[in-house]
PDB file of C-alpha atoms in Angstrom:
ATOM      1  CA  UNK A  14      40.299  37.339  21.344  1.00 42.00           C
ATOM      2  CA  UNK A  15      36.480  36.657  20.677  1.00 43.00           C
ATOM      3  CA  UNK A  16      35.189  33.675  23.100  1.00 46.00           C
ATOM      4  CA  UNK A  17      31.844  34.077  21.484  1.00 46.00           C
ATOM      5  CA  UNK A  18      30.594  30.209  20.075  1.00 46.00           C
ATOM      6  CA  UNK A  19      30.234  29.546  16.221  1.00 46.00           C
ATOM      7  CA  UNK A  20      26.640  30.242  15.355  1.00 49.00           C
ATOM      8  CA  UNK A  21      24.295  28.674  12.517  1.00 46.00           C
ATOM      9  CA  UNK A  22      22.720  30.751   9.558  1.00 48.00           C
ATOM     10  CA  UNK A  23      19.718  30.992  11.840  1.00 48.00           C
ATOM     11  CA  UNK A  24      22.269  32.244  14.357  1.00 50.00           C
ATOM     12  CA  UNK A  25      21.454  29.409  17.236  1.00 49.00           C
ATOM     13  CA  UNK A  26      24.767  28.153  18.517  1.00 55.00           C
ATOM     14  CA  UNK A  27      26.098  24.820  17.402  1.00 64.00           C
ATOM     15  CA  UNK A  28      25.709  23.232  21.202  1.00 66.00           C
ATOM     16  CA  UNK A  29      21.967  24.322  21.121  1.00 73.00           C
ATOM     17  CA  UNK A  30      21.357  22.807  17.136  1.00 82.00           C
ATOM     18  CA  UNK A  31      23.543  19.758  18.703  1.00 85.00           C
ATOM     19  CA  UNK A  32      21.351  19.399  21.848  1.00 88.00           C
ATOM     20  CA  UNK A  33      18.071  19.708  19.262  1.00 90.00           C
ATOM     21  CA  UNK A  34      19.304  16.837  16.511  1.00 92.00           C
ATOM     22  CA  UNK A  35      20.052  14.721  19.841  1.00 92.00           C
ATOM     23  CA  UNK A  36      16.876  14.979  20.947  1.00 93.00           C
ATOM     24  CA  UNK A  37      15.161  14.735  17.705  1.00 93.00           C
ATOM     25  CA  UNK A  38      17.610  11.346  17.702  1.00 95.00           C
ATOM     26  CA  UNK A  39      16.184   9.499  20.434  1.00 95.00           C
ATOM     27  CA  UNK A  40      12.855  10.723  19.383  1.00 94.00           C
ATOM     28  CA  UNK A  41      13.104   9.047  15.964  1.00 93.00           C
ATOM     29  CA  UNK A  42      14.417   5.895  17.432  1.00 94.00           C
ATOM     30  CA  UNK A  43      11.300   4.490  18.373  1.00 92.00           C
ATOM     31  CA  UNK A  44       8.791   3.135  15.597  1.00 86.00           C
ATOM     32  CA  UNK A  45       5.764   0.745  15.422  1.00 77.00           C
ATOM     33  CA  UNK A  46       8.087  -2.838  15.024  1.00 82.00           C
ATOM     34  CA  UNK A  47      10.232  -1.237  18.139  1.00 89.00           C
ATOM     35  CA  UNK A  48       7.618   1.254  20.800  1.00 92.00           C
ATOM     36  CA  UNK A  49      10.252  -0.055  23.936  1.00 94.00           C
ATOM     37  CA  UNK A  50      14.294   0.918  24.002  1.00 96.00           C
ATOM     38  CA  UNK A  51      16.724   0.113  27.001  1.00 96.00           C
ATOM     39  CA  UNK A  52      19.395   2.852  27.583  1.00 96.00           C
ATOM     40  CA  UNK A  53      22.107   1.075  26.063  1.00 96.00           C
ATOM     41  CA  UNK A  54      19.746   0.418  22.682  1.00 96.00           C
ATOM     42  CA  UNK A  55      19.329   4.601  22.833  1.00 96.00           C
ATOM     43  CA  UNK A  56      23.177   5.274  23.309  1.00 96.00           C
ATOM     44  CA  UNK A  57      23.674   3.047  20.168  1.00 95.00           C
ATOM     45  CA  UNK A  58      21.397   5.532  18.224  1.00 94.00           C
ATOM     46  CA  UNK A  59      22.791   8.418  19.337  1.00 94.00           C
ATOM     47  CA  UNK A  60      26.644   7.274  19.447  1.00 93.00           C
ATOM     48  CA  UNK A  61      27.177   9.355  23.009  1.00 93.00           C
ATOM     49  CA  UNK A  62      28.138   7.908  26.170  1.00 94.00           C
ATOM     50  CA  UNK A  63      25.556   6.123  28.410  1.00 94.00           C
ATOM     51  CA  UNK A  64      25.806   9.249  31.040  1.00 94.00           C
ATOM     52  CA  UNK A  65      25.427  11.837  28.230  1.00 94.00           C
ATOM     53  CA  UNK A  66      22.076   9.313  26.758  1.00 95.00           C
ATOM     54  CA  UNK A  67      20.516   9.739  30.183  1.00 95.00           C
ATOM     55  CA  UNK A  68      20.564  12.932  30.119  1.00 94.00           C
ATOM     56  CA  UNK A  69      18.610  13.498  27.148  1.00 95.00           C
ATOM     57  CA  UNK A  70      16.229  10.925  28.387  1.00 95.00           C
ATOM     58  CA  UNK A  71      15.748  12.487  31.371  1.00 95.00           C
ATOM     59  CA  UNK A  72      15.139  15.520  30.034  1.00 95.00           C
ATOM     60  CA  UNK A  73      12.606  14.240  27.582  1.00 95.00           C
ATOM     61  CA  UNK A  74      10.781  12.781  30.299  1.00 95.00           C
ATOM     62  CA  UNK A  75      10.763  16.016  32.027  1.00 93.00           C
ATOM     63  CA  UNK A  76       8.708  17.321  29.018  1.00 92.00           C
ATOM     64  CA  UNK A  77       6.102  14.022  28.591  1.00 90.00           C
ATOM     65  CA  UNK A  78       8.338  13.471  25.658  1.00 94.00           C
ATOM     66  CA  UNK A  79       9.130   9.938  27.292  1.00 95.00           C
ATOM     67  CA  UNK A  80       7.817   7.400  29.761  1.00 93.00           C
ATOM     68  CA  UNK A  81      10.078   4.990  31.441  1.00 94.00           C
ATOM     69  CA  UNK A  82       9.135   2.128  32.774  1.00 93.00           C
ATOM     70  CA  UNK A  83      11.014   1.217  36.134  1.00 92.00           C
ATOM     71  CA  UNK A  84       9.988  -2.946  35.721  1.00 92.00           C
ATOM     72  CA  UNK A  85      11.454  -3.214  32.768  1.00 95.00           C
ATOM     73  CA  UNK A  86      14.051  -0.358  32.669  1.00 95.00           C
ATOM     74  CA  UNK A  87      12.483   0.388  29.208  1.00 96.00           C
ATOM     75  CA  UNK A  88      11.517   3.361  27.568  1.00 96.00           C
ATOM     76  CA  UNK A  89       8.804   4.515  25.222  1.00 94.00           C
ATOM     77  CA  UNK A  90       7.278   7.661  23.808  1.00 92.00           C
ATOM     78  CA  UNK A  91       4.988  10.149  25.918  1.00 89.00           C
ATOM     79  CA  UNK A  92       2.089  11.470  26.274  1.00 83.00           C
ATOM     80  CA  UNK A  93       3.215  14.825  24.652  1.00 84.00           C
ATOM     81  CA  UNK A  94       3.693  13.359  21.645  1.00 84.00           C
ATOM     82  CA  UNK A  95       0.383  12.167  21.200  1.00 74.00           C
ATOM     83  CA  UNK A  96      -0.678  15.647  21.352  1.00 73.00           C
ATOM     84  CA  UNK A  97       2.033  16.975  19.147  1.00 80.00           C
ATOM     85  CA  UNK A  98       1.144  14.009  16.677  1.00 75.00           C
ATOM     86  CA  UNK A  99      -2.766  15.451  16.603  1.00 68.00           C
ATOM     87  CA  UNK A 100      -1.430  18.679  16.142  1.00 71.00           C
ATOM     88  CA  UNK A 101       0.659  17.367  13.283  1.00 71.00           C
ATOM     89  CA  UNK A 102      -2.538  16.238  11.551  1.00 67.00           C
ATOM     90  CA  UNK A 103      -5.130  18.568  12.567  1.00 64.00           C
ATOM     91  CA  UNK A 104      -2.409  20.983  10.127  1.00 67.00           C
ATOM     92  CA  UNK A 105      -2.718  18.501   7.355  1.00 75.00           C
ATOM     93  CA  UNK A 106      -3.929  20.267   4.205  1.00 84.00           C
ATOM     94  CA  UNK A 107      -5.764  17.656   3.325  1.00 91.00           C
ATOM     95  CA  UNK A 108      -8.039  17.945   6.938  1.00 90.00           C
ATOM     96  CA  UNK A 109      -9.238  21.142   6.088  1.00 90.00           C
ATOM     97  CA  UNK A 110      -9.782  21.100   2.118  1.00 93.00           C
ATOM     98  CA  UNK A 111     -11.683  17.494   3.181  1.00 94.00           C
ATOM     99  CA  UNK A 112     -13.573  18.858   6.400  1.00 94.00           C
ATOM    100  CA  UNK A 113     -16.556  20.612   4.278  1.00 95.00           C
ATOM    101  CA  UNK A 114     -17.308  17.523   1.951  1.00 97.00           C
ATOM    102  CA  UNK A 115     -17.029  15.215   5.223  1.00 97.00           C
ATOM    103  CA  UNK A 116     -19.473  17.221   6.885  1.00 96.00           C
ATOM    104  CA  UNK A 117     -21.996  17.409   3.509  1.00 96.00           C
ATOM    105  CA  UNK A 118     -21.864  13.583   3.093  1.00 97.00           C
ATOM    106  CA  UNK A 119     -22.263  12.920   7.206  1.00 96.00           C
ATOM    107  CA  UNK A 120     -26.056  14.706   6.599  1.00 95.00           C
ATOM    108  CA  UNK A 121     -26.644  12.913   3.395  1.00 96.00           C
ATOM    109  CA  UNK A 122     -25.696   9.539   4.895  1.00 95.00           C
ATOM    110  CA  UNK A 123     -26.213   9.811   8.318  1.00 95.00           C
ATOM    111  CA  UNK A 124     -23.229   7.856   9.102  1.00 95.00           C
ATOM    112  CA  UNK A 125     -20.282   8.255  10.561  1.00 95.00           C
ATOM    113  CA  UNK A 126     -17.184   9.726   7.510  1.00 97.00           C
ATOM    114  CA  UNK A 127     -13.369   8.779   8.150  1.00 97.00           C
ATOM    115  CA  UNK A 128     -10.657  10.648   6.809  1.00 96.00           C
ATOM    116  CA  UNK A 129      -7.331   8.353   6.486  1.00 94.00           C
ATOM    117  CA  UNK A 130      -3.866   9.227   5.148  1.00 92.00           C
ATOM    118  CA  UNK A 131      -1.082   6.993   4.750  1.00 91.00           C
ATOM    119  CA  UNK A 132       1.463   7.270   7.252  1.00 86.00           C
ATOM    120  CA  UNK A 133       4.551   5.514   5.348  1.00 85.00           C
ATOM    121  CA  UNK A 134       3.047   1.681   6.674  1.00 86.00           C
ATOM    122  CA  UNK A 135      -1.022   1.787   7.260  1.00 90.00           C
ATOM    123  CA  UNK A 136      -3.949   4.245   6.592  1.00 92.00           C
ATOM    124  CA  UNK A 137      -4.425   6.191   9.831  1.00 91.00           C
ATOM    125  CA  UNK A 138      -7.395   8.005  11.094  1.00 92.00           C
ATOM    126  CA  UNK A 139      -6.718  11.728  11.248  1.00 90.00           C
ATOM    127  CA  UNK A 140     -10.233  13.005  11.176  1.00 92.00           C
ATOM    128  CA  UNK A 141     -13.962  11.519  11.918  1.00 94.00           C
ATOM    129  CA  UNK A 142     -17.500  13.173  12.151  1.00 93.00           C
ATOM    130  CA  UNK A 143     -20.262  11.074  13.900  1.00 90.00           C
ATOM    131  CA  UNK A 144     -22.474  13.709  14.908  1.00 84.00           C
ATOM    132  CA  UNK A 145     -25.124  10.997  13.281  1.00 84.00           C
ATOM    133  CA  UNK A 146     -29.117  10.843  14.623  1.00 84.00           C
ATOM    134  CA  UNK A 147     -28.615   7.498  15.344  1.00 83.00           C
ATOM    135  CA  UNK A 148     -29.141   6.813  19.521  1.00 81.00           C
ATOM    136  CA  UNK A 149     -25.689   4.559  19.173  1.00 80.00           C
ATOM    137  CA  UNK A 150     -23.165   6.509  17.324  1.00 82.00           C
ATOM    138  CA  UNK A 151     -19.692   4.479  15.704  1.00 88.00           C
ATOM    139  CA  UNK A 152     -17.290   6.311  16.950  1.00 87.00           C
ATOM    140  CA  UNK A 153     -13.202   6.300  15.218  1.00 90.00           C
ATOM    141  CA  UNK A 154     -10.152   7.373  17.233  1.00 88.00           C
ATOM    142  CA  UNK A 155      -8.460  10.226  15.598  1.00 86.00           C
ATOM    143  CA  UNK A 156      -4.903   8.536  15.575  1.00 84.00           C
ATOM    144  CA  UNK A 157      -6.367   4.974  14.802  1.00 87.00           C
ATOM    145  CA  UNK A 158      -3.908   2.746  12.962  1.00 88.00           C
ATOM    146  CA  UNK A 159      -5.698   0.515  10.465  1.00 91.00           C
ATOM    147  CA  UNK A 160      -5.360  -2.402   9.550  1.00 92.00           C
ATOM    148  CA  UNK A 161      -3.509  -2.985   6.051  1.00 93.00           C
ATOM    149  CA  UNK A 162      -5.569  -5.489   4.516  1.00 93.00           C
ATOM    150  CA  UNK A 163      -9.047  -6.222   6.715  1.00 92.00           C
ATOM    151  CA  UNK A 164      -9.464  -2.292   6.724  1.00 93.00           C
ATOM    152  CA  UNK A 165     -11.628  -1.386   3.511  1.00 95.00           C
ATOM    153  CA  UNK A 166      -9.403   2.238   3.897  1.00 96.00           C
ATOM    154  CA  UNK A 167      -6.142   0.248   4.361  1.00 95.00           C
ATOM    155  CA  UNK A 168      -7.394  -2.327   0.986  1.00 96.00           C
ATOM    156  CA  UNK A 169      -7.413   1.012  -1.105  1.00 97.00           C
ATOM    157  CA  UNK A 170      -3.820   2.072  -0.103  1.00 97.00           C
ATOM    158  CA  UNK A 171      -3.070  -1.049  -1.265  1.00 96.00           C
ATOM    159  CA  UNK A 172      -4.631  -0.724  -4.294  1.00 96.00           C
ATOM    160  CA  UNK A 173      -3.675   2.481  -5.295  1.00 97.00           C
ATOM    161  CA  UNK A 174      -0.011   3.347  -4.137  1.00 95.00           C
ATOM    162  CA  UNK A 175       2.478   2.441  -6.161  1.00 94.00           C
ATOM    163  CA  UNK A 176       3.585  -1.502  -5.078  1.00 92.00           C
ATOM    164  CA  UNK A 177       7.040  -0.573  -3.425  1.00 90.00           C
ATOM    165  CA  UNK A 178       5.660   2.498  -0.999  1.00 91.00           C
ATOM    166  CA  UNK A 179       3.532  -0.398   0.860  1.00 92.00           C
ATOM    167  CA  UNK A 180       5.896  -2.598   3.314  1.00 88.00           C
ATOM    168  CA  UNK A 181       5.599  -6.159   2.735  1.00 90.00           C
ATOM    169  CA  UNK A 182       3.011  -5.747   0.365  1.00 92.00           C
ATOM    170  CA  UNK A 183       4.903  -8.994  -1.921  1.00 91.00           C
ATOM    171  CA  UNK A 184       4.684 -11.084   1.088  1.00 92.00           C
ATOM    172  CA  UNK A 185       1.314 -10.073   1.735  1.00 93.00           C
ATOM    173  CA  UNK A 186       0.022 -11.494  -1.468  1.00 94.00           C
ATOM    174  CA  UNK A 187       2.464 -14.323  -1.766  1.00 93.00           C
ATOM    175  CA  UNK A 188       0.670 -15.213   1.664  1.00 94.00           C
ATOM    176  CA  UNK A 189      -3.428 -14.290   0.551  1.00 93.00           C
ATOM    177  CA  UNK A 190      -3.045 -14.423  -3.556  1.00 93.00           C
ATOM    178  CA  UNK A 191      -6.724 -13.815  -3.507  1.00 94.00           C
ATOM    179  CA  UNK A 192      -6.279 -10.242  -2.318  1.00 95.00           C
ATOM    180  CA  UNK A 193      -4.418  -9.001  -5.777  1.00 95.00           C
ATOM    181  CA  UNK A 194      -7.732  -9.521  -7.519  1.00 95.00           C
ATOM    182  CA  UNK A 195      -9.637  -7.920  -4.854  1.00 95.00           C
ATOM    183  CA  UNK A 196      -7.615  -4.839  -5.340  1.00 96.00           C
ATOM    184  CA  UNK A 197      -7.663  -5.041  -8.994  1.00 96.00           C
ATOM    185  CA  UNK A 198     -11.471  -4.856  -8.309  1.00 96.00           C
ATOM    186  CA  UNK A 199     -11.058  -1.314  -6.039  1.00 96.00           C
ATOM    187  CA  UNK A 200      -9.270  -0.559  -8.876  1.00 96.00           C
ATOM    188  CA  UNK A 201     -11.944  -0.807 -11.274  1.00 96.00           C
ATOM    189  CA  UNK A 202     -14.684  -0.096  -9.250  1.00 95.00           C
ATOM    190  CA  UNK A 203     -12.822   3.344  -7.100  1.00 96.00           C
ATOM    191  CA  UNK A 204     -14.259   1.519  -4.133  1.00 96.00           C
ATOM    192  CA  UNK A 205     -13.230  -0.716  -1.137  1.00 96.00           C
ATOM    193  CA  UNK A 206     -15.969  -2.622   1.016  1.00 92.00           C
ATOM    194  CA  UNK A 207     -14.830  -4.654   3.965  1.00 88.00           C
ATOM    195  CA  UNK A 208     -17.441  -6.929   5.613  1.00 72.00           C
ATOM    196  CA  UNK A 209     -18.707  -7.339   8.729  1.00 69.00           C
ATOM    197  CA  UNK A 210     -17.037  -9.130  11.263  1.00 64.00           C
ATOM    198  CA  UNK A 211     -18.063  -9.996  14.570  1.00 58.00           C
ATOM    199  CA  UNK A 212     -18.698  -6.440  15.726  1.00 77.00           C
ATOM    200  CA  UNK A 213     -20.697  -6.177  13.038  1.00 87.00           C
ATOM    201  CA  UNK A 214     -19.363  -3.040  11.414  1.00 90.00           C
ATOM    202  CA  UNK A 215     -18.824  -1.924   7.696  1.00 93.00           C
ATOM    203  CA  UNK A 216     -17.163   0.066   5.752  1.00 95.00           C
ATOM    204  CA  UNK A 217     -17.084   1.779   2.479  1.00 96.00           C
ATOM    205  CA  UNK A 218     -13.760   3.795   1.538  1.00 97.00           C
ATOM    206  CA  UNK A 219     -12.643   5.941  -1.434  1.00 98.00           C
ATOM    207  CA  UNK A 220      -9.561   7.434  -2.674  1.00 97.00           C
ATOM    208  CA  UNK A 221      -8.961  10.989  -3.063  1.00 97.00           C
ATOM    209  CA  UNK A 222      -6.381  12.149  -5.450  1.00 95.00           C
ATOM    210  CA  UNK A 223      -4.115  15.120  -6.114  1.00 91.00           C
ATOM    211  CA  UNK A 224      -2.267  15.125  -9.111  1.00 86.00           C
ATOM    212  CA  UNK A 225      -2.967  11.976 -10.291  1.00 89.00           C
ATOM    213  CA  UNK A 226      -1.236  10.569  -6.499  1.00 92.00           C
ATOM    214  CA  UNK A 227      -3.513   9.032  -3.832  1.00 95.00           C
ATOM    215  CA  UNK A 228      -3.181  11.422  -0.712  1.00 93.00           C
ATOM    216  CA  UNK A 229      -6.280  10.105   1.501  1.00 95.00           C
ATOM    217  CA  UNK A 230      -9.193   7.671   1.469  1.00 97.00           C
ATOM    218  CA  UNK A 231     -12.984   8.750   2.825  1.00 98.00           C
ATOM    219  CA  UNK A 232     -14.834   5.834   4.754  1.00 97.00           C
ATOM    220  CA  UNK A 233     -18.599   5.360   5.323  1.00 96.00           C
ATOM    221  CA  UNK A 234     -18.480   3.355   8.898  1.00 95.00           C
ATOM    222  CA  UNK A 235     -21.785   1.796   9.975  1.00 93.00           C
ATOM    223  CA  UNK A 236     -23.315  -1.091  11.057  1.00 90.00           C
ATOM    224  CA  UNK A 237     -24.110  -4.196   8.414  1.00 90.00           C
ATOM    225  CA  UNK A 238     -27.907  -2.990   8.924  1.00 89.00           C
ATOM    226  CA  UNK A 239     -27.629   0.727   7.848  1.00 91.00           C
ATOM    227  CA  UNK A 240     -24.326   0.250   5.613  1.00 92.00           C
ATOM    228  CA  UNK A 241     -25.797  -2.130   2.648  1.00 92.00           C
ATOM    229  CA  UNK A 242     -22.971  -4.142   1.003  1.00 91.00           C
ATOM    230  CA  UNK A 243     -23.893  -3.629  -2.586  1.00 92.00           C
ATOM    231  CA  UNK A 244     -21.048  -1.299  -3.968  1.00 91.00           C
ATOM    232  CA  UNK A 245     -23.831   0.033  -6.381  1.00 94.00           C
ATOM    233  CA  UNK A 246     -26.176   1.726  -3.514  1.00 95.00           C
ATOM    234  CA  UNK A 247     -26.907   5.191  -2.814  1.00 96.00           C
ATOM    235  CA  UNK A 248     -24.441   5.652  -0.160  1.00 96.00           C
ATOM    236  CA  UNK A 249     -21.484   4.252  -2.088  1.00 96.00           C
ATOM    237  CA  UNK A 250     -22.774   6.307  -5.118  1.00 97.00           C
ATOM    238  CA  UNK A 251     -23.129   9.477  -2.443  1.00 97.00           C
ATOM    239  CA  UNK A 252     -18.788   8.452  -1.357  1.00 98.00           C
ATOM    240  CA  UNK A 253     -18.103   7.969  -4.810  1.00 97.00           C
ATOM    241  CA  UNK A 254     -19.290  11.219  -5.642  1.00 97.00           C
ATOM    242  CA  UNK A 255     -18.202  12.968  -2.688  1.00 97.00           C
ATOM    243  CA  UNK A 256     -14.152  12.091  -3.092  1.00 97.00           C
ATOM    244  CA  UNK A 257     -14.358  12.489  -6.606  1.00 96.00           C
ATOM    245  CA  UNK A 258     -15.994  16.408  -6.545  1.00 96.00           C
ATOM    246  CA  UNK A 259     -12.761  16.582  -3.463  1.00 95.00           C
ATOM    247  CA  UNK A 260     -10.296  14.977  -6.007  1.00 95.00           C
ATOM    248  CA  UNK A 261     -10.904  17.365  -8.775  1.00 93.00           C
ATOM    249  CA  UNK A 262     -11.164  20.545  -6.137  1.00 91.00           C
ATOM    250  CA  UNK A 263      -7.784  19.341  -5.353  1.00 89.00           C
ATOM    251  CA  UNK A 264      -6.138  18.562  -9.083  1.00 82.00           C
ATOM    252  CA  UNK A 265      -6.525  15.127  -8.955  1.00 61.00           C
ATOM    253  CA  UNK A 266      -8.143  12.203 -11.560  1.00 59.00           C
TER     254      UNK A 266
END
């Protein structure tokens, strides 16, 4: 009689796709409104027995996968997956087809140029050049979660996704009414300035398009001095141009 386990198509055996989807479980179960899980909260999610839970999380922690805090008996995801998550979105398409007209507008500008996508909540920062002449460079964290509706990238998420793909967006402008005709204005105007607050940045984002969908914004960051706040200037004309010659390379409007 054969004692051999049931394999998959792929031919991995069902304990080792088991031990995977476990893993990829307690992975999953952490998100931005919950970064901290006890043990118990973990065993919920993956509907095991507390022993078989700490095994997985003490494997995971074996590979920087988690961190576990011994004060509060919490745990949280590790440093691996910040690396994995860069990986991730270095291997965006839209990175590489954006890279070349980043680059072009950073020497026409002589700003720094942020590349955002939306990541299912917020416009996040998965590239930046700021190889600028200026002595003081602005500097963005590849990773960077924006903020929804002071970031001039997040303001053009708003504006151009479709209403139910942006959490909370109806309580949003039941709360700040004002900010449905400021995205009516993006809108109109394919542009999103934030202004300065008391850091004294600004920025000027774009959307870029494929097929008619939003799949990025392109930001101008500078200071109030070198980033002028009329949406009619040479370096919002320069964005303007820039994401729209990126739109149509891509098949967008």
């Amino acid at each position: 009689m054969s004692t051999s386990k049931p394999k998959s198509e792929t031919g991995e055996t069902a304990p080792t796709i088991q031990t995977v989807e476990r893993a990829a479980v307690v992975l999953g179960s952490f998100t931005v409104a919950k970064p901290y899980l006890s043990l118990n909260e973990l065993t919920a999610s993956l509907g095991t027995s507390k022993a078989t839970a700490h095994r997985y999380t003490k494997a995971l922690r074996a590979a920087h996968l988690l961190r576990y805090d011994e004060r509060t008996a919490l745990y949280s995801l590790g440093p691996q997956v910040l690396t994995l998550a860069a990986s991730a979105r270095a291997g965006l398409p839209i990175v590489a087809a954006a890279e070349p007209y980043m680059e072009s507008l950073l020497h026409e500008v002589d700003e720094t140029v942020v590349l955002s996508v939306w990541d299912g909540e917020t416009a996040t920062v998965v590239r930046s050049v700021d190889n600028t002449d200026h002595i003081i460079r602005i500097g963005v964290r590849s990773g960077a979660r924006l903020d929804l509706t002071d970031s001039a990238q997040g303001r053009v998420f708003c504006s151009f996704l479709p209403p139910d793909q942006v959490p909370g967006l109806k309580s949003i402008l039941r709360r700040a009414p004002e900010l449905a005709a400021e995205f009516e204005n993006i809108r109109e105007l394919g542009l999103s300035l934030n202004s300065p607050d008391i850091n004294g940045v600004r920025t000027i984002a774009a959307p870029i398009f494929e097929g008619g969908t939003i799949v990025a914004s392109m930001a101008i960051v500078g200071t109030a001095v070198t980033v002028s706040a009329d949406v009619d200037s040479p370096m919002a004309r320069a964005l303007l141009r820039t994401t729209r010659e990126l739109s149509e390379g891509l098949g967008g409007s």
